[in-house]
mmCIF file of C-alpha atoms and ligand atoms in Angstrom:
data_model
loop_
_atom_site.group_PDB
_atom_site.id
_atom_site.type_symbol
_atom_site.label_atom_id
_atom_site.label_comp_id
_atom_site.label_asym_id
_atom_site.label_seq_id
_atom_site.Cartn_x
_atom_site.Cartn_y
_atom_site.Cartn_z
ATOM 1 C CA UNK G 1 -19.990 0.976 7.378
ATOM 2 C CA UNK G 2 -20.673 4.716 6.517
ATOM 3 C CA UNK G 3 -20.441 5.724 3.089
ATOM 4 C CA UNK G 4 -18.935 8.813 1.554
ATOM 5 C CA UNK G 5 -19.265 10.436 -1.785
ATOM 6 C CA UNK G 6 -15.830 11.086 -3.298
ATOM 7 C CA UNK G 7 -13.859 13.843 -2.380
ATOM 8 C CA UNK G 8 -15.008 17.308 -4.003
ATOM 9 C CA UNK G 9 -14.534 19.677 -1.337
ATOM 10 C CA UNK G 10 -12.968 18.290 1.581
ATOM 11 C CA UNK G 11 -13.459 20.451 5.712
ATOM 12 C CA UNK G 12 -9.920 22.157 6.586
ATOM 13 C CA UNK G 13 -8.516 19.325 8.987
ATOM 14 C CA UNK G 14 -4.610 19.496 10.004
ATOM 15 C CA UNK G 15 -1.993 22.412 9.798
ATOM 16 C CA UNK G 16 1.183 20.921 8.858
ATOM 17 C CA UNK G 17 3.414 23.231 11.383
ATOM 18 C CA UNK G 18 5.245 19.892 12.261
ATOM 19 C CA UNK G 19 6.541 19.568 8.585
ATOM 20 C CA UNK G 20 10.812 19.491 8.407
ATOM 21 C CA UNK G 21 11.835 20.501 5.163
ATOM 22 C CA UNK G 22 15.025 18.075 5.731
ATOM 23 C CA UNK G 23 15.353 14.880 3.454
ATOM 24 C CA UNK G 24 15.698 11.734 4.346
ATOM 25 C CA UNK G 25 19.379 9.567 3.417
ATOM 26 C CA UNK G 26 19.724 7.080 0.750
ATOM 27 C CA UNK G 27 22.598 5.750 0.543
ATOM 28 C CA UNK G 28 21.617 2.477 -1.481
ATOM 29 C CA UNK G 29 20.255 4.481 -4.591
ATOM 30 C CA UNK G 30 20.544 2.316 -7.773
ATOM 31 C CA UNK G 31 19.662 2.339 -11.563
ATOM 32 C CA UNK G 32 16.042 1.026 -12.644
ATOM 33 C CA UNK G 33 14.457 -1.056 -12.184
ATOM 34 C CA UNK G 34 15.677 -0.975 -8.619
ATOM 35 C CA UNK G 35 13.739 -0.873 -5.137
ATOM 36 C CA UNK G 36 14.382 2.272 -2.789
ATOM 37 C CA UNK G 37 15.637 1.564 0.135
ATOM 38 C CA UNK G 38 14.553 4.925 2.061
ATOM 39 C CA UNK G 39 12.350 3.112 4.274
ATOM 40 C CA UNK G 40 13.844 0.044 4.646
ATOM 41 C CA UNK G 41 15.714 -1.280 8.111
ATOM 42 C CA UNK G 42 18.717 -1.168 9.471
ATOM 43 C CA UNK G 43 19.559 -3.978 10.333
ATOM 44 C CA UNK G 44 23.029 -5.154 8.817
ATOM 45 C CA UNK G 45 22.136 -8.535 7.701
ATOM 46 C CA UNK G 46 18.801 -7.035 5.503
ATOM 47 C CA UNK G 47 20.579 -4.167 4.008
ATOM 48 C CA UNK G 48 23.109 -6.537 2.625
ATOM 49 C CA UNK G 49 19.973 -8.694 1.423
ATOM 50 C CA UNK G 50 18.391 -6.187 0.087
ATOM 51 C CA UNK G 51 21.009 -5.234 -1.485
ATOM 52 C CA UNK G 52 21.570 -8.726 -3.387
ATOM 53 C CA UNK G 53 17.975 -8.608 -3.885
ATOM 54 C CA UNK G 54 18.017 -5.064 -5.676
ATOM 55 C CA UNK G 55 20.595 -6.578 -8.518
ATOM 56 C CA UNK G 56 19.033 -9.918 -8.600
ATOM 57 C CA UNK G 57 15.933 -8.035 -9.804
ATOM 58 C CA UNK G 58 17.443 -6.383 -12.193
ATOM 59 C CA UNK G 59 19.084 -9.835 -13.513
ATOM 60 C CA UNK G 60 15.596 -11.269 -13.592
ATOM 61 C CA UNK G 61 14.252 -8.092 -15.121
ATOM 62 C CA UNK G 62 11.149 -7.658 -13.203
ATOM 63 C CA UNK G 63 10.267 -4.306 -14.362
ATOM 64 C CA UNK G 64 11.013 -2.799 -17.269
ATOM 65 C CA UNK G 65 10.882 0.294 -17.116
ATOM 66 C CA UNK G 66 8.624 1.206 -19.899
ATOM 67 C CA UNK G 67 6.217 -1.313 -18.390
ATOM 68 C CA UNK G 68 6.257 0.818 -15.557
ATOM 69 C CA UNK G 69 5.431 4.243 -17.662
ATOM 70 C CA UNK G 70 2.377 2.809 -19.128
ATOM 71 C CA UNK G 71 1.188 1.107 -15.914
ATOM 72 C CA UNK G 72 1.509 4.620 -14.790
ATOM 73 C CA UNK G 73 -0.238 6.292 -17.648
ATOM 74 C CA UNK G 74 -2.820 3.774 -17.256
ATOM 75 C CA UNK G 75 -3.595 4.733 -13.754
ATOM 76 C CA UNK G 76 -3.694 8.383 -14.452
ATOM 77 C CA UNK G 77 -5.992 7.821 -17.088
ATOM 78 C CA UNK G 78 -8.217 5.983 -15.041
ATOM 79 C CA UNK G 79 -8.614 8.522 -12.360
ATOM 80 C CA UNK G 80 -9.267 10.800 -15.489
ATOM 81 C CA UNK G 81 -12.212 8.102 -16.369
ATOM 82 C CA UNK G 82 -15.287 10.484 -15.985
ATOM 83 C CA UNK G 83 -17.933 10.884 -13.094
ATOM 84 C CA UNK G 84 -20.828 8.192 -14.879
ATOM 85 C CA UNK G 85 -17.762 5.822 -15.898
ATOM 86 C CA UNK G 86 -15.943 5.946 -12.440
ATOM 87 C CA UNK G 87 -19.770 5.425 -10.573
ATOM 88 C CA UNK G 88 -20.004 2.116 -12.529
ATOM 89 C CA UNK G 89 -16.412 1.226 -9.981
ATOM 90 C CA UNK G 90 -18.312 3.018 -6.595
ATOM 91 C CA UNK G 91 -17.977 0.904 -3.628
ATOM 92 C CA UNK G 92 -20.439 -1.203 -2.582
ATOM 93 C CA UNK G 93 -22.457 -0.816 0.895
ATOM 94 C CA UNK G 94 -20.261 -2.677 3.440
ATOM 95 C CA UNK G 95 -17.547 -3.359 1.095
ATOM 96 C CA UNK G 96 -13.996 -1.112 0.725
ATOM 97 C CA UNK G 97 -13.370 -1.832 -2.529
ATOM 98 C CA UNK G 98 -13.841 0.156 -5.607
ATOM 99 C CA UNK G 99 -14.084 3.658 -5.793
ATOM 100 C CA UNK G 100 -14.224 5.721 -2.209
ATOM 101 C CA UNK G 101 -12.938 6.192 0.984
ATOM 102 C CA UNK G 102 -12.064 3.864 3.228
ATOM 103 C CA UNK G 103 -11.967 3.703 7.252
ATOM 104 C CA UNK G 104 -14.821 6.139 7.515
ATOM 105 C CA UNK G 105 -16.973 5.359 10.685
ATOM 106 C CA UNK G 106 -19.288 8.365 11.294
ATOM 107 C CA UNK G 107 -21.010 10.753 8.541
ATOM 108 C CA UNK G 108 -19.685 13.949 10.785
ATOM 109 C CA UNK G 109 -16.186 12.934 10.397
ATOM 110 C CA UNK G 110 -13.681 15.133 7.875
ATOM 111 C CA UNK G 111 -12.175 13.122 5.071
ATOM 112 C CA UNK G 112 -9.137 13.316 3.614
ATOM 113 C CA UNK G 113 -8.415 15.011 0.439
ATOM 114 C CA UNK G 114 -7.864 12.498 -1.481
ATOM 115 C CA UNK G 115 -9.733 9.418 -3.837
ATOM 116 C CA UNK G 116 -8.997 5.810 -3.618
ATOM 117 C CA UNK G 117 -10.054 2.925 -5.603
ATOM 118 C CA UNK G 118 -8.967 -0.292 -4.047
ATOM 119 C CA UNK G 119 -8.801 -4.019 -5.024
ATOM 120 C CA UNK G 120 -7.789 -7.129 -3.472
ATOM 121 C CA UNK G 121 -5.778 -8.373 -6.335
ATOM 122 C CA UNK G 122 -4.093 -11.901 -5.092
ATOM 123 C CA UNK G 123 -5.563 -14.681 -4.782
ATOM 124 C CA UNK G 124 -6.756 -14.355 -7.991
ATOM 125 C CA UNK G 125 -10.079 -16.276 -6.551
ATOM 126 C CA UNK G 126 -10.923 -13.540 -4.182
ATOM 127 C CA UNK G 127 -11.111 -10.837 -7.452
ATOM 128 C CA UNK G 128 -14.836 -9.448 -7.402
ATOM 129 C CA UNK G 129 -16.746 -10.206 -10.299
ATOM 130 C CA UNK G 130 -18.832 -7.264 -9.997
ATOM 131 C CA UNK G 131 -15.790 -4.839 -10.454
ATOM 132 C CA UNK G 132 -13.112 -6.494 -12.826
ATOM 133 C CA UNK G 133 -15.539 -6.895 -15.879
ATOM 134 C CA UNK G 134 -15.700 -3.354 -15.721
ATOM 135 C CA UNK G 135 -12.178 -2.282 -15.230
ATOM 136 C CA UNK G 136 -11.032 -0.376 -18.507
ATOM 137 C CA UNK G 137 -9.041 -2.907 -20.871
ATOM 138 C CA UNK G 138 -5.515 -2.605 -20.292
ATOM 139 C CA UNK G 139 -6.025 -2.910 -16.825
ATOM 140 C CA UNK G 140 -8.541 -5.938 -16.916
ATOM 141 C CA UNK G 141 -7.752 -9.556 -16.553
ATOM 142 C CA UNK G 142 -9.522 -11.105 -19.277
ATOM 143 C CA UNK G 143 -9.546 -14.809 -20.347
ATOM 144 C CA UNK G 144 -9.541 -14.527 -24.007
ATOM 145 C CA UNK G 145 -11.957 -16.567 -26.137
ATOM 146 C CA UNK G 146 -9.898 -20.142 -25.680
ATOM 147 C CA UNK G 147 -9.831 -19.168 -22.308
ATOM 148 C CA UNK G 148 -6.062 -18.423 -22.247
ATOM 149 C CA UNK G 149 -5.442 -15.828 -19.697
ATOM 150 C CA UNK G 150 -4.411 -12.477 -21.402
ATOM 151 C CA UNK G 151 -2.424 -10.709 -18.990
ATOM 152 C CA UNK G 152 -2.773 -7.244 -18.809
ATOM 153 C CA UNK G 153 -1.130 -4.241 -17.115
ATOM 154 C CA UNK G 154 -2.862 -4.600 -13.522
ATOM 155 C CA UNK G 155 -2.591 -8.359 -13.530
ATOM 156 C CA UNK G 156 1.562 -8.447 -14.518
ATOM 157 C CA UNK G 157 2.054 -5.705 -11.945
ATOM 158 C CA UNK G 158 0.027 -7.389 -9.138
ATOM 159 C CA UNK G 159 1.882 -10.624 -9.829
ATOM 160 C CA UNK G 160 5.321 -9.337 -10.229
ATOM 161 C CA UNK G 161 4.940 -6.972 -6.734
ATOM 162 C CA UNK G 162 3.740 -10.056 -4.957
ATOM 163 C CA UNK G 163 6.713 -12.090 -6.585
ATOM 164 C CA UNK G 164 9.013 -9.216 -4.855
ATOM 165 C CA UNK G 165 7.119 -9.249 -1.336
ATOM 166 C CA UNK G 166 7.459 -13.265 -1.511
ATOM 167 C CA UNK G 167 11.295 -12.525 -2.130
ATOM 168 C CA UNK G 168 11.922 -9.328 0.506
ATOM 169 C CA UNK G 169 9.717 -11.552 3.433
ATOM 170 C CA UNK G 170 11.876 -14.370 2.993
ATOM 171 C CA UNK G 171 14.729 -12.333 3.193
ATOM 172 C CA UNK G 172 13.134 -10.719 6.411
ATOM 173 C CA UNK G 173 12.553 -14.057 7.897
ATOM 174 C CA UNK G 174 16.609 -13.999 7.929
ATOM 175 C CA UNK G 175 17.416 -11.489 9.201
ATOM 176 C CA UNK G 176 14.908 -12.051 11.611
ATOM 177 C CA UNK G 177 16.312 -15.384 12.560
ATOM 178 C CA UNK G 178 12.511 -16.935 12.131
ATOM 179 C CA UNK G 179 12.396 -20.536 10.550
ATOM 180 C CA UNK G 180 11.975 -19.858 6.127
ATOM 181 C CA UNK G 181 8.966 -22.642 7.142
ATOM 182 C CA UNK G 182 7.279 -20.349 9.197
ATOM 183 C CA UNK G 183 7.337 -17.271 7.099
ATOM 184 C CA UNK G 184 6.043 -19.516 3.743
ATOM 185 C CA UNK G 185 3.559 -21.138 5.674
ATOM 186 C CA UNK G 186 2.443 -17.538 6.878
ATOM 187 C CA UNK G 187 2.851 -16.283 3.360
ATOM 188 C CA UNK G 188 1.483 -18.995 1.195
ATOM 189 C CA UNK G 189 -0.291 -18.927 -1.786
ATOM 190 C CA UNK G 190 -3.383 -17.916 -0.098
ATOM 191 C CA UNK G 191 -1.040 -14.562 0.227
ATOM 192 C CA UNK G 192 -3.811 -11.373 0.263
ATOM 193 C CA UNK G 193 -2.201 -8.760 -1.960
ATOM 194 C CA UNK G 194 -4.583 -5.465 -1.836
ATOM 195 C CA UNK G 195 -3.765 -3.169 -4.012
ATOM 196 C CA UNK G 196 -4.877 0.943 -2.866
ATOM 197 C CA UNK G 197 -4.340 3.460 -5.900
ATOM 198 C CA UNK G 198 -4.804 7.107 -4.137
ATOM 199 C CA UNK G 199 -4.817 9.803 -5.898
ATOM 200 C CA UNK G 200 -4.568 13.643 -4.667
ATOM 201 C CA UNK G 201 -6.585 16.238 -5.793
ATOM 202 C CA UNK G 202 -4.861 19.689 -6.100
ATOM 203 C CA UNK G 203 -5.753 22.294 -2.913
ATOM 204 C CA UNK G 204 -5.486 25.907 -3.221
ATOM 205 C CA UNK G 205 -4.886 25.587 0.311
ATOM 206 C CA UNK G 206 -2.573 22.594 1.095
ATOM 207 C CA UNK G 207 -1.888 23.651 4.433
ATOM 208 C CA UNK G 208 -5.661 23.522 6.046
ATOM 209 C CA UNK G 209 -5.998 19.784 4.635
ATOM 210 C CA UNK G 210 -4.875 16.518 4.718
ATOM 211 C CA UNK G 211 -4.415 14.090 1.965
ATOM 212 C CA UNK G 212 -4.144 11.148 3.908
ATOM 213 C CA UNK G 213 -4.015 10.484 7.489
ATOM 214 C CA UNK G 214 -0.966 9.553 9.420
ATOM 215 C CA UNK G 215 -1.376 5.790 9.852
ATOM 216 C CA UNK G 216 1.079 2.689 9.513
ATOM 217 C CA UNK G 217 0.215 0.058 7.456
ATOM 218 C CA UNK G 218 -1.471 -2.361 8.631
ATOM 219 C CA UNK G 219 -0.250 -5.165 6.570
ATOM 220 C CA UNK G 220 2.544 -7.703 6.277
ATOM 221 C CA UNK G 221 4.867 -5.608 3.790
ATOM 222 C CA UNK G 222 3.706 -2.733 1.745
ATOM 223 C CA UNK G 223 5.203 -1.876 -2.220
ATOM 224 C CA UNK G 224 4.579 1.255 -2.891
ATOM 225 C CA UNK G 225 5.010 3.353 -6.245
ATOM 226 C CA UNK G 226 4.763 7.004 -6.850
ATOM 227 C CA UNK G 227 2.976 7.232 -9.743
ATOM 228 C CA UNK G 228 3.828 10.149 -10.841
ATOM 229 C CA UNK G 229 6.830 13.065 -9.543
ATOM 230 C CA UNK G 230 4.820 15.364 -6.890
ATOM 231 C CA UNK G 231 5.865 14.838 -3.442
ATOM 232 C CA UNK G 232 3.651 14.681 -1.079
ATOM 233 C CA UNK G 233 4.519 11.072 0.712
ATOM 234 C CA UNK G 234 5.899 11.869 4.257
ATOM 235 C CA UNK G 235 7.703 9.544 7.108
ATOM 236 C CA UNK G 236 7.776 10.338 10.590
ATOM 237 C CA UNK G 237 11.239 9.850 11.954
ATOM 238 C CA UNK G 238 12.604 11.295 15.135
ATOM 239 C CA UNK G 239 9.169 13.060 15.946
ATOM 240 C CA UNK G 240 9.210 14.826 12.800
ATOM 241 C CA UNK G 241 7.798 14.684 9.104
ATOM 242 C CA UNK G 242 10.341 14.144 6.744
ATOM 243 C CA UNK G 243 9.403 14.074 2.973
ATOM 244 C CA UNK G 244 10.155 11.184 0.829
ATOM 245 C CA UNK G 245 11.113 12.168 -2.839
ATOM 246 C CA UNK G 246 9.534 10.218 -5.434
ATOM 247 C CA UNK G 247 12.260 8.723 -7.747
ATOM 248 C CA UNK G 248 11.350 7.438 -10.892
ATOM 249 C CA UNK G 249 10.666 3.528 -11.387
ATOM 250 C CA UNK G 250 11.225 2.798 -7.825
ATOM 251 C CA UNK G 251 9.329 1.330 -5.362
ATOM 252 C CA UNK G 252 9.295 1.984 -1.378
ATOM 253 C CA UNK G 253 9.169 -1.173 0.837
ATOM 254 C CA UNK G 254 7.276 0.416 3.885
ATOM 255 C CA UNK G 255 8.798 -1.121 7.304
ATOM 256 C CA UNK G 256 11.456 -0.319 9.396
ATOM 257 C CA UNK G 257 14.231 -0.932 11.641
ATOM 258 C CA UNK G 258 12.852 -3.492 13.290
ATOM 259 C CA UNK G 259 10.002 -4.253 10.712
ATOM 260 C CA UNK G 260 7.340 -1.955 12.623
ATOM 261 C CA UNK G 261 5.554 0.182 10.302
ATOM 262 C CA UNK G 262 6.463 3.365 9.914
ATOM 263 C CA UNK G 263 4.387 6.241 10.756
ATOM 264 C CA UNK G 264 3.609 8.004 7.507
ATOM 265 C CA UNK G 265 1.307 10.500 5.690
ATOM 266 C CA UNK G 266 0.388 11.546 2.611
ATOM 267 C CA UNK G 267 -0.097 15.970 2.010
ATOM 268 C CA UNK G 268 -1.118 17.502 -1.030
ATOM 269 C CA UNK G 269 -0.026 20.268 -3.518
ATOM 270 C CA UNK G 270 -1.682 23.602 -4.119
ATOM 271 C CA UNK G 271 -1.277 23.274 -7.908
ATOM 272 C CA UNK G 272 -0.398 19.639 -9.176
ATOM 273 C CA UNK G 273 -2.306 16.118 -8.631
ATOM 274 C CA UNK G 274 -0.638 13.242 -7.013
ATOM 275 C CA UNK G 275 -0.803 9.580 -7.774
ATOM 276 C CA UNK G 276 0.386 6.733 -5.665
ATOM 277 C CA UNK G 277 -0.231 2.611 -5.820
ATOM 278 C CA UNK G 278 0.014 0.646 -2.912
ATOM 279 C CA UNK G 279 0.250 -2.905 -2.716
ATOM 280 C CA UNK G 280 -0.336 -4.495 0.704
ATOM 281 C CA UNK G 281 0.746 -8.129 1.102
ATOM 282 C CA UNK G 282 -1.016 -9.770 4.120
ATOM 283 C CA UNK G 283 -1.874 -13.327 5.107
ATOM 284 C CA UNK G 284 -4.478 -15.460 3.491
ATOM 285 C CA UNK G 285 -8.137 -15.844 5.065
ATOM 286 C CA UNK G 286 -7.862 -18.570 8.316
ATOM 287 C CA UNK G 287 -4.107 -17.454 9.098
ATOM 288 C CA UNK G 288 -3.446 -15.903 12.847
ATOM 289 C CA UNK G 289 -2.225 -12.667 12.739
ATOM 290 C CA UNK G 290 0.232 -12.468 16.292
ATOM 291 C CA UNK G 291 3.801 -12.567 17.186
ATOM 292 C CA UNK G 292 6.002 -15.192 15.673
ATOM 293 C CA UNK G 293 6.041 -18.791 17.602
ATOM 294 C CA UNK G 294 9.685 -19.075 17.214
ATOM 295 C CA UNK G 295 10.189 -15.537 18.599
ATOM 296 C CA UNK G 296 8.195 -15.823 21.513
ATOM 297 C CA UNK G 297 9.859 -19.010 22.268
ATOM 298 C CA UNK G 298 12.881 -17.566 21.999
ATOM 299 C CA UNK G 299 12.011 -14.328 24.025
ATOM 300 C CA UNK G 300 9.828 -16.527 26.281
ATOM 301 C CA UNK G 301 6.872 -13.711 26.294
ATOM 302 C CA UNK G 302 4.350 -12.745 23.470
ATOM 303 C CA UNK G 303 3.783 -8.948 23.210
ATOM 304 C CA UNK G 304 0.875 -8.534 21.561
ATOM 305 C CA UNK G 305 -2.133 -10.595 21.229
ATOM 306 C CA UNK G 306 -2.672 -13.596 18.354
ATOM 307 C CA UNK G 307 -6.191 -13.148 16.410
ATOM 308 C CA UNK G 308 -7.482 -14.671 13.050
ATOM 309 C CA UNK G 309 -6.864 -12.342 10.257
ATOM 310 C CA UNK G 310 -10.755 -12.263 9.662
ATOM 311 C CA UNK G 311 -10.714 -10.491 13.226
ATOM 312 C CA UNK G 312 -7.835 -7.973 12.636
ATOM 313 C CA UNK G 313 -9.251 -7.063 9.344
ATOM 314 C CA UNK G 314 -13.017 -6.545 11.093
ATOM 315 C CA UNK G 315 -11.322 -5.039 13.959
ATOM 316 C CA UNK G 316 -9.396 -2.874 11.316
ATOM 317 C CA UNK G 317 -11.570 -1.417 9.067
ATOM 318 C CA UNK G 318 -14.607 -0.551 11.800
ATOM 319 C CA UNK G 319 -12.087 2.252 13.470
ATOM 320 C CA UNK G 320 -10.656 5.508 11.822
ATOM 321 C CA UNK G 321 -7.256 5.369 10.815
ATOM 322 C CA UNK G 322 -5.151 7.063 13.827
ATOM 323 C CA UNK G 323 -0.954 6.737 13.702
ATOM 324 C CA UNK G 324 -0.223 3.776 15.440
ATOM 325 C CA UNK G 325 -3.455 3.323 17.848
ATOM 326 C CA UNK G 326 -3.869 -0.025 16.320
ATOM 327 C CA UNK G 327 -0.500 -1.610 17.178
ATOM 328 C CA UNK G 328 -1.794 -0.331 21.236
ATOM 329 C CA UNK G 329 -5.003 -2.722 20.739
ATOM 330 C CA UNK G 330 -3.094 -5.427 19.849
ATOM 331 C CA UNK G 331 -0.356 -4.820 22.803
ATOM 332 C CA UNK G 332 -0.782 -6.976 25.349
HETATM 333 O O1 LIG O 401 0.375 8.148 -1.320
HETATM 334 C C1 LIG O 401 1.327 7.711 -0.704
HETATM 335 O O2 LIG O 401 2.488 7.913 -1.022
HETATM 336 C C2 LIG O 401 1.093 6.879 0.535
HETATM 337 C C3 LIG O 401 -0.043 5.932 0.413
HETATM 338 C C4 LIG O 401 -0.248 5.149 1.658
HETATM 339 O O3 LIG O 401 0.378 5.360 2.659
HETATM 340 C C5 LIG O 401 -1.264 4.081 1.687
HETATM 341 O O4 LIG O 401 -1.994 3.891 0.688
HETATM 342 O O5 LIG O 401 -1.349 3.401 2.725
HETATM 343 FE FE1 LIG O 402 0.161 3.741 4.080
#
């Protein structure tokens, strides 16, 4: 895989004429800690999940919400880290995590304005060594000295945001009418939580550049939390681009209707940075990623093709990121 440095001065890419200044509904708006429900389906049955779901959290007090303002203060101050601090983080040749870009295939293509630093957070035994010793402390797991695990701002987050995506897929499984066996055994403990902290570099010319892509996840169910108030997050819905405020201490739950990934895009401001975290919850390593059994019994056809999740994730991350083209790969 090609290597880039990160972003400092990034080719003029897109022109956003496409952008609608409309907003999108949301109906299902609650008090914090609560999830947003902007880009959640529509079917009946998972609203009204959801919905239970939304004030069970807050009985179980997930979040609190000053635990989210210093997770978020963390993760502004670590894009703040400077250059010789943030080079100890780079990525590695061949690997996407750390500091960088991913889905880069060719030195001649334009990247997006925009930094990442990612790490597969869950299971815990698939953590790289040569990156969390370094991680600043209140982000770092660290055993303490009687080996007693200390857990620290990343580590609570990742496991309370998997804890939620363990919750919201069962609830899927549902409303989907698929067996609660088959969605555990999909989403077992081996569960791969990746988590992808972007952050958006100011452009005095937001229009001629991109921040990120349009792409759909690629993942099982995707938590996402604006870290800090600058829009810039956009959904594609009826053909168009449709801005998704940030509202504080919530978290989108990217899937639709149906549970397709939504098309969606991330532009910048001319004056203010941008911080997001994404937490992608995907199968565990010898898993098949494909339709459903029970579905495609019950619909007596399969759709799209079955693979092992090593092959989707090859497959994956040796193309550029392009809307939906993956989803047509897998089609059958
Ligand atoms: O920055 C955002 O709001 C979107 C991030 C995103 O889509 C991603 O990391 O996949
Ligand atoms: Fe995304």
């Amino acid at each position: 895989m090609v290597k880039k440095k990160l972003t400092t001065t990034v080719p003029p890419r897109y022109v956003r004429s496409d952008l609608d200044k409309g907003e999108i509904d949301c109906d299902l708006r609650t008090e914090i800690p609560i999830i947003d429900m902007n880009l959640l389906g529509s079917l009946a049955s998972m609203d009204a999940e959801i919905h239970k779901l939304d004030l069970a959290c807050k009985e179980w007090g997930f979040f609190q919400a000053s635990f989210l303002d210093k997770f978020k203060s963390e993760i502004q101050d670590f894009f703040n880290l400077p250059m010789e601090e943030k080079k100890k983080l780079w990525q590695q040749p061949s690997e996407i995590e750390g500091f960088g870009h991913t889905f880069v295939v060719s030195e001649e293509q334009k990247l997006d304005w925009s930094d990442l630093f990612l790490l597969v957070m869950q299971p815990v035994h698939l953590r790289k060594p040569h990156l969390f010793p370094k991680l600043p402390l209140p982000f770092r797991f660290a055993p303490n000295s009687n080996a007693i695990l200390i857990k620290d701002t990343l580590d609570t987050y990742s496991g309370e945001v998997k804890s939620i995506a363990k919750i919201l897929l069962s609830k899927m499984a549902s409303a989907l009418m698929i067996t609660p066996q088959e969605m555990e055994k999909l989403f077992d403990d081996e569960l791969r939580q990746t988590m992808r902290m972007n952050y958006y570099p100011p452009c005095p010319d937001p229009d001629q550049v991109i921040g990120l892509i349009p792409h759909s996840d690629s993942t099982g169910l995707t938590i996402l939390l604006q870290v800090n108030e600058v829009e810039g997050l956009q959904i594609k819905k009826n053909g168009k681009w449709v801005p998704v405020k940030p509202l504080p201490n919530a978290f989108l739950i990217i899937t639709n209707g149906s549970y397709q990934s939504i098309e969606h895009r991330g532009v910048v401001s001319s004056e203010k940075e941008r911080l997001s975290v994404a937490a992608f919850h995907n199968v565990g390593m010898g898993k098949e990623v494909g339709p459903v059994r029970s579905l495609v019994e019950k619909q007596k056809a399969a759709f799209f093709k079955s693979v092992t999740v090593e092959e989707y994730r090859k497959d994956l991350f040796t193309r550029k990121l392009d809307g939906k083209a993956y989803l047509d790969v897998m089609r059958i």
